[in-house]
Coordinates of C-alpha atoms in Angstrom, one line a residue:
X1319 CA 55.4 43.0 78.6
X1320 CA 54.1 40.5 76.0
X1321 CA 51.0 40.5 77.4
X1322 CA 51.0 44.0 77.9
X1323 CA 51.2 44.7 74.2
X1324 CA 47.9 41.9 73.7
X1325 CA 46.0 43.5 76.2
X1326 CA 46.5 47.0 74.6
X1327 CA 45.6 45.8 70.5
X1328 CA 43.1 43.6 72.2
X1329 CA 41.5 47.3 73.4
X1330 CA 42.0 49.5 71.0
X1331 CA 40.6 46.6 68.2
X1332 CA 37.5 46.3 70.1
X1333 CA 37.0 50.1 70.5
X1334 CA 37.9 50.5 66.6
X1335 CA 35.9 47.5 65.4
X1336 CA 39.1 46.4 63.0
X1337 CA 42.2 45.5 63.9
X1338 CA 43.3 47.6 60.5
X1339 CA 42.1 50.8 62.6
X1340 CA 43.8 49.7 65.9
X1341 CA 47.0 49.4 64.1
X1342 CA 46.7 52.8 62.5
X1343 CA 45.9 54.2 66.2
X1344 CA 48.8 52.1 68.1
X1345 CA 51.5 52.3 64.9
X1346 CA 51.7 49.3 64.4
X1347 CA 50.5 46.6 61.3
X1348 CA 47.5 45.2 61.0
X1349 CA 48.9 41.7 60.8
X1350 CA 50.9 42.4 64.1
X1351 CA 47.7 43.6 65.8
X1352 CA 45.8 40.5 65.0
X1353 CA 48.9 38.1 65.6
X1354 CA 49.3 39.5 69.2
X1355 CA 45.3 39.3 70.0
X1356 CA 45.4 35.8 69.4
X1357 CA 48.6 35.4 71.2
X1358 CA 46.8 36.7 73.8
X1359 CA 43.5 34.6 72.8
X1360 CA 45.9 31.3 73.4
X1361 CA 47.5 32.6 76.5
X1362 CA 43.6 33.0 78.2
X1363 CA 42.3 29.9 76.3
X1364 CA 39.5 31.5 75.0
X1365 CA 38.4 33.6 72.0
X1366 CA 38.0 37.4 72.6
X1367 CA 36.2 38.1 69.0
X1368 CA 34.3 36.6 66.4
X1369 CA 36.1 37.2 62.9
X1370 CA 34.6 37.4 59.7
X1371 CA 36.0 38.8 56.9
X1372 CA 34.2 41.9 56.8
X1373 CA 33.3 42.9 60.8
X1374 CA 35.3 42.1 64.4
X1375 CA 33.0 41.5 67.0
X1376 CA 33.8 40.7 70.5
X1377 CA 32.7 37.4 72.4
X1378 CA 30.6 37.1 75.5
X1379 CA 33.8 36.4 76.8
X1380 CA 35.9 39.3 75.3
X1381 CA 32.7 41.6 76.3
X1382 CA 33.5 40.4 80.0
X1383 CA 37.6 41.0 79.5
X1384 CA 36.8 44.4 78.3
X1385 CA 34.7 45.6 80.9
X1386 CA 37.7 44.1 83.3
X1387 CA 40.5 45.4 82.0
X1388 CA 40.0 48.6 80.2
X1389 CA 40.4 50.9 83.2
X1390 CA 43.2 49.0 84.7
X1391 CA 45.3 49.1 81.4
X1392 CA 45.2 52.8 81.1
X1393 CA 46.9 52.9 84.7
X1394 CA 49.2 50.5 83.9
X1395 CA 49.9 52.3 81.1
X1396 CA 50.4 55.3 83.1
X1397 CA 52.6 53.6 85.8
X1398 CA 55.1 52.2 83.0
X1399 CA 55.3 56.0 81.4
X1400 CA 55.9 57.7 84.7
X1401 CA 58.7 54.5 85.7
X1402 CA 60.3 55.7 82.5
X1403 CA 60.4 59.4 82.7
X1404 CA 64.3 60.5 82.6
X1405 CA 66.0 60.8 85.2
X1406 CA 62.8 61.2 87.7
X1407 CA 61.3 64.0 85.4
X1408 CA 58.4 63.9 83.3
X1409 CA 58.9 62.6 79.5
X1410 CA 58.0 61.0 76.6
X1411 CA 55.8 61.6 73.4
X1412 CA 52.4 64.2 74.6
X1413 CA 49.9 63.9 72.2
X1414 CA 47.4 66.9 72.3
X1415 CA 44.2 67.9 70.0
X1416 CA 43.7 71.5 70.1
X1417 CA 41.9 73.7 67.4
X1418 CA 44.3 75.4 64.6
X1419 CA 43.9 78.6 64.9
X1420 CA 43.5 78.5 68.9
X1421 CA 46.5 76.6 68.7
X1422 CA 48.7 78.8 66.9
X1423 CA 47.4 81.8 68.6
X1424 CA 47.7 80.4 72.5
X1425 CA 49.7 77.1 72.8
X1426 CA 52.5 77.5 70.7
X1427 CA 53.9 80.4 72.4
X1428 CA 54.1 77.9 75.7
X1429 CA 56.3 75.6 73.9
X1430 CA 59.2 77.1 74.3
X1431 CA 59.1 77.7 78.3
X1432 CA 56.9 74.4 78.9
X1433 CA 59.9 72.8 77.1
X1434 CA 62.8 74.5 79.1
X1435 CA 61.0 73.2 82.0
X1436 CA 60.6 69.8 81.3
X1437 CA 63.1 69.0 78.4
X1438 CA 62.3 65.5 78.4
X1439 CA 58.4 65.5 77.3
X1440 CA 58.7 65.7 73.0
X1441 CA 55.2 67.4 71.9
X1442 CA 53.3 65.8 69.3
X1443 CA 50.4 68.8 68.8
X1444 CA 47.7 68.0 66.1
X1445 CA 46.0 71.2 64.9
X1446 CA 42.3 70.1 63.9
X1447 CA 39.4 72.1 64.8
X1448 CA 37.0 68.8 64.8
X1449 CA 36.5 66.8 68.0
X1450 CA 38.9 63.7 68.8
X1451 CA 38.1 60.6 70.4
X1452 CA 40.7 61.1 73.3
X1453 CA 41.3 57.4 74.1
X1454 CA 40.6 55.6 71.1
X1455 CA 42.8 57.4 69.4
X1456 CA 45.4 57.8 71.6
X1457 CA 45.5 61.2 73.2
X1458 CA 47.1 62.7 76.0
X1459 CA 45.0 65.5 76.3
X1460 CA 42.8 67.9 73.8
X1461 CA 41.3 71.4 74.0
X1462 CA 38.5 72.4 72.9
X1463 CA 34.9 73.7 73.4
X1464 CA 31.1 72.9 73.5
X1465 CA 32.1 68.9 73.7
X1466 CA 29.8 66.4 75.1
X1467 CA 31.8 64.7 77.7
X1468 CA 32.2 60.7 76.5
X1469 CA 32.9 57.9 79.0
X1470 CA 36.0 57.8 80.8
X1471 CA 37.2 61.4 80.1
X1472 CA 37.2 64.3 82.4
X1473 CA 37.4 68.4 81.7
X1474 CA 39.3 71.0 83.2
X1475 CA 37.2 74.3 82.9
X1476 CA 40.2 77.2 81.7
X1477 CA 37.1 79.9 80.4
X1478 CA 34.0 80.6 78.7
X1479 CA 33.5 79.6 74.8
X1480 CA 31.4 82.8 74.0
X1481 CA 30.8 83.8 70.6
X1482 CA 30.8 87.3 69.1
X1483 CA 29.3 89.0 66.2
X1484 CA 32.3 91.1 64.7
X1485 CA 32.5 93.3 61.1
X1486 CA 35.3 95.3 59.6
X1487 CA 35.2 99.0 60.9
X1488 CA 34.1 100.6 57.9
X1489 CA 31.4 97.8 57.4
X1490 CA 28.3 100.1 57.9
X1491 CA 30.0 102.9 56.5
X1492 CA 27.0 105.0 54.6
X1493 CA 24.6 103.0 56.3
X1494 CA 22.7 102.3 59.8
X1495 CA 24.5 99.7 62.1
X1496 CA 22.0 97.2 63.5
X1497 CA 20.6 98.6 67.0
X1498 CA 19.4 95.0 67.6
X1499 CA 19.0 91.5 66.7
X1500 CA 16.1 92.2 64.9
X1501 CA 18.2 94.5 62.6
X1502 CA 20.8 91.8 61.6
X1503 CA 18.2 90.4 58.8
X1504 CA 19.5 93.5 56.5
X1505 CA 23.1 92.4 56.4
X1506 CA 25.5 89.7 55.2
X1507 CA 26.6 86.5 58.0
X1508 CA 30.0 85.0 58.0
X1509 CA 29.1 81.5 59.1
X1510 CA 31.3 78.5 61.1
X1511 CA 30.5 74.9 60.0
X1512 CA 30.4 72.5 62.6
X1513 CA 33.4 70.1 62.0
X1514 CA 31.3 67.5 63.5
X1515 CA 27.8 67.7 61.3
X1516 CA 29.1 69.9 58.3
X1517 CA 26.2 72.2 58.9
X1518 CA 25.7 76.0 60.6
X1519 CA 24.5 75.6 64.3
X1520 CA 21.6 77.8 64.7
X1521 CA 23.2 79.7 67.9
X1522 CA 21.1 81.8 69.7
X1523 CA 22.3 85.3 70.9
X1524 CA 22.0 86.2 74.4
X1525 CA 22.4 89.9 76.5
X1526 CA 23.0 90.2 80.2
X1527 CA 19.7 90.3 81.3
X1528 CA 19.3 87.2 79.7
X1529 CA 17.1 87.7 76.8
X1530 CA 17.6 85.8 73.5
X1531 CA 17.2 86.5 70.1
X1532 CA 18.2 84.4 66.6
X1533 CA 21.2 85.5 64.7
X1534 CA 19.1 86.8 61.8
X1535 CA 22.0 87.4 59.1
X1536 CA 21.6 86.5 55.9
X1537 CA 23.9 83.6 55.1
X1538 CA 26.4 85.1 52.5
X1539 CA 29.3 82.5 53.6
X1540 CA 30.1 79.5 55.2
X1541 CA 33.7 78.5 56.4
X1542 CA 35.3 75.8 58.2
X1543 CA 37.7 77.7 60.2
X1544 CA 37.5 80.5 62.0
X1545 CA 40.5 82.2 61.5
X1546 CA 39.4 83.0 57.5
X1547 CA 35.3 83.7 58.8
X1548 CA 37.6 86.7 60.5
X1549 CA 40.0 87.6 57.5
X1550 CA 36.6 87.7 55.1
X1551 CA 34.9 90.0 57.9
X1552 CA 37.6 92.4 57.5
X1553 CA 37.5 92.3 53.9
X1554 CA 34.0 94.0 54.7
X1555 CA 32.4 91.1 53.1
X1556 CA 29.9 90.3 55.7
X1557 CA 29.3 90.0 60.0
X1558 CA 31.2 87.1 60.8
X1559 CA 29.7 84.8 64.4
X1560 CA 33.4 83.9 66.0
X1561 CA 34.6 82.6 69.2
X1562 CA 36.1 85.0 71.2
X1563 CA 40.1 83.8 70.9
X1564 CA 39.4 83.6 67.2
X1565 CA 38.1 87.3 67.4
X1566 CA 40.3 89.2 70.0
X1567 CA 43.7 89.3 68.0
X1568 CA 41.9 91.1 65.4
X1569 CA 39.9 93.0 67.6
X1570 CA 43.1 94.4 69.6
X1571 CA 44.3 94.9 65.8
X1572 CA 41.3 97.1 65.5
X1573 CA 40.6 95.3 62.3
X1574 CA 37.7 94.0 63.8
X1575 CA 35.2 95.4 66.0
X1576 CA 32.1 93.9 68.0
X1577 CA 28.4 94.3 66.5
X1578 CA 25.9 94.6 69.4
X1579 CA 28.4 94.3 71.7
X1580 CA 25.8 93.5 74.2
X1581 CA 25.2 90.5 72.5
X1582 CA 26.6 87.0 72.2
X1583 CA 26.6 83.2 72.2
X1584 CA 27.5 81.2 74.7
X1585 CA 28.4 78.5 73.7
X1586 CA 29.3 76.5 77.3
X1587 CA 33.4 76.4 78.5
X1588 CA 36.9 75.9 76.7
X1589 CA 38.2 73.1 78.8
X1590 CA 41.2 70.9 79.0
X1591 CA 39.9 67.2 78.3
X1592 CA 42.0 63.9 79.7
X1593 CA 41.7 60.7 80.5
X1594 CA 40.0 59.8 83.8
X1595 CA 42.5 57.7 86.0
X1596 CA 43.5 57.7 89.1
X1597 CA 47.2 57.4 88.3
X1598 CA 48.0 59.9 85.2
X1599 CA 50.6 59.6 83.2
X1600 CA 53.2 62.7 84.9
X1601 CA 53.9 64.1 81.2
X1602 CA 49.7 64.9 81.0
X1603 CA 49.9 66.0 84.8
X1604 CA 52.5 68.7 84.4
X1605 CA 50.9 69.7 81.1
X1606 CA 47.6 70.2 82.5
X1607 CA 49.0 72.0 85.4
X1608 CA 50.9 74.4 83.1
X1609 CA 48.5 75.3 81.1
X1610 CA 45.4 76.0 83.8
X1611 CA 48.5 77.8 85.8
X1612 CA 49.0 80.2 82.5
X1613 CA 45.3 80.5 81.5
X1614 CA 45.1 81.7 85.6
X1615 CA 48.2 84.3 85.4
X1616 CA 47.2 85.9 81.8
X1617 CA 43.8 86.3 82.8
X1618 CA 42.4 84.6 79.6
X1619 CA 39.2 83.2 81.2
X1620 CA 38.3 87.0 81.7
X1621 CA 39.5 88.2 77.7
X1622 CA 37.8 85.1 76.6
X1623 CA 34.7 86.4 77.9
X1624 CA 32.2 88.4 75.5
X1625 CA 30.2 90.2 78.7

């Protein structure tokens, strides 16, 4: 088990660049990190990294190790969780990124039944609509949308991340709606900043037959979540671009409704995103399962859907 625990800050310093970061992303201290790395270093008789006092940079050796042992760790890591489950049941600490208001809308309602079934896994849910590094830091799983797929992970498809264009009923009240894209230049835009570049992605819209057009608002606002982008709409402060979870509470409110409801971004799947191993950990199996199970009995994939 010693060596267990060298092995795993010996990974996650290299994948940090610091064993100060590793031992933020493990719990640990940084001097505890370092002091089992080169217990670890002793053990192999050979050094892993070059230290300095401002970088951490691995050895042609510890380049070698890494390649080696990164995969294998993860299942070891996963053979050790599912030998500890209680009493032959899934358990322990499930550590899952998922967007806030997403999260709040669609996950937390699961809790209480995903829990009643297995009463031994203990969630630990971060609500953050910016884009994780899934094994670096730690995660069991995350959800999300329009993610580049890094290394090592692998994506459950649950339904389409579409965009809509949505306003406050009253919105064009004494004046003509927009009867195309062309016609959004006259009004007000709700914007969504990327949580990974800080800036407004210039999505283009889309129709059934496939023609595209720019979404030619005028910017009025930008926000960083969704959820207030849709409370501002209905203020009749603008024509908010929102994913379609983010949109349909309000639009089944009816304090929101679709402009050019032919129209709309796509903007690639919502997935489920875990680690790819052969053996995973039961606690991420049963939750994956779950939750592709309920997105398939609610029919979300076809609500999430702007067409």
């Amino acid at each position: 088990m010693e060596t267990m625990i060298g092995m795993q800050c010996f990974v996650r310093s290299a994948e940090a660049g610091s064993f100060s970061e590793a031992a933020r992303r493990l719990g640990m201290t940084s001097a505890a990190v370092g002091k089992n790395v080169a217990r670890l270093e002793a053990g192999l008789g050979v050094r892993l990294f070059q230290r300095s006092t401002r970088s951490l940079t691995l050895t042609e050796a510890g380049e070698s190790f890494l390649h080696e042992v990164k995969d294998s760790l993860l299942s070891i890591q996963a053979a050790v969780d599912n030998l500890a489950s209680a009493g032959g049941q899934p358990a322990g600490m499930l550590k899952v990124s998922m967007g806030t208001g997403f999260g709040r809308a669609y996950m937390v309602p699961l809790l209480a039944p995903f829990l009643a079934k297995y009463p031994g896994i203990s969630p630990d849910w971060h609500f953050d609509n910016r884009q994780v590094d899934l094994i670096a830091q730690g995660f069991d799983a995350a959800l999300g949308g329009g993610f580049e797929l890094p290394p090592g992970v692998v994506a459950r498809v649950l339904a389409p991340a579409h965009r809509v264009l949505v306003a406050a009923p009253d919105y064009f009240s004494g004046r003509k709606a927009p009867a195309s894209p062309a016609g959004l230049d006259a009004f007000d835009g709700i914007f969504i900043r990327s949580p990974q570049t800080g800036r407004v992605r210039p999505w283009p819209l889309r129709n059934r037959a496939n023609q595209q057009a720019p979404v030619a608002l005028r910017t009025r606002m930008t926000m960083s979540d969704p959820e207030a982008a849709c409370e501002s709409a209905q203020m009749g402060l603008g024509i908010a671009l929102v994913s379609m979870p983010n949109a349909l509470p309000f639009l089944r409110a009816k304090s929101l409704v679709r402009v050019l409801p032919d129209w709309y971004v796509d903007g690639g799947t919502l997935s489920l995103y875990f680690a790819a191993q052969k053996l995973l950990p039961a606690k991420t199996r049963v939750f994956v399962d779950y939750v592709v199970e309920h997105f398939r009995q609610e029919r979300l994939a076809e609500q999430f859907s702007a067409i």
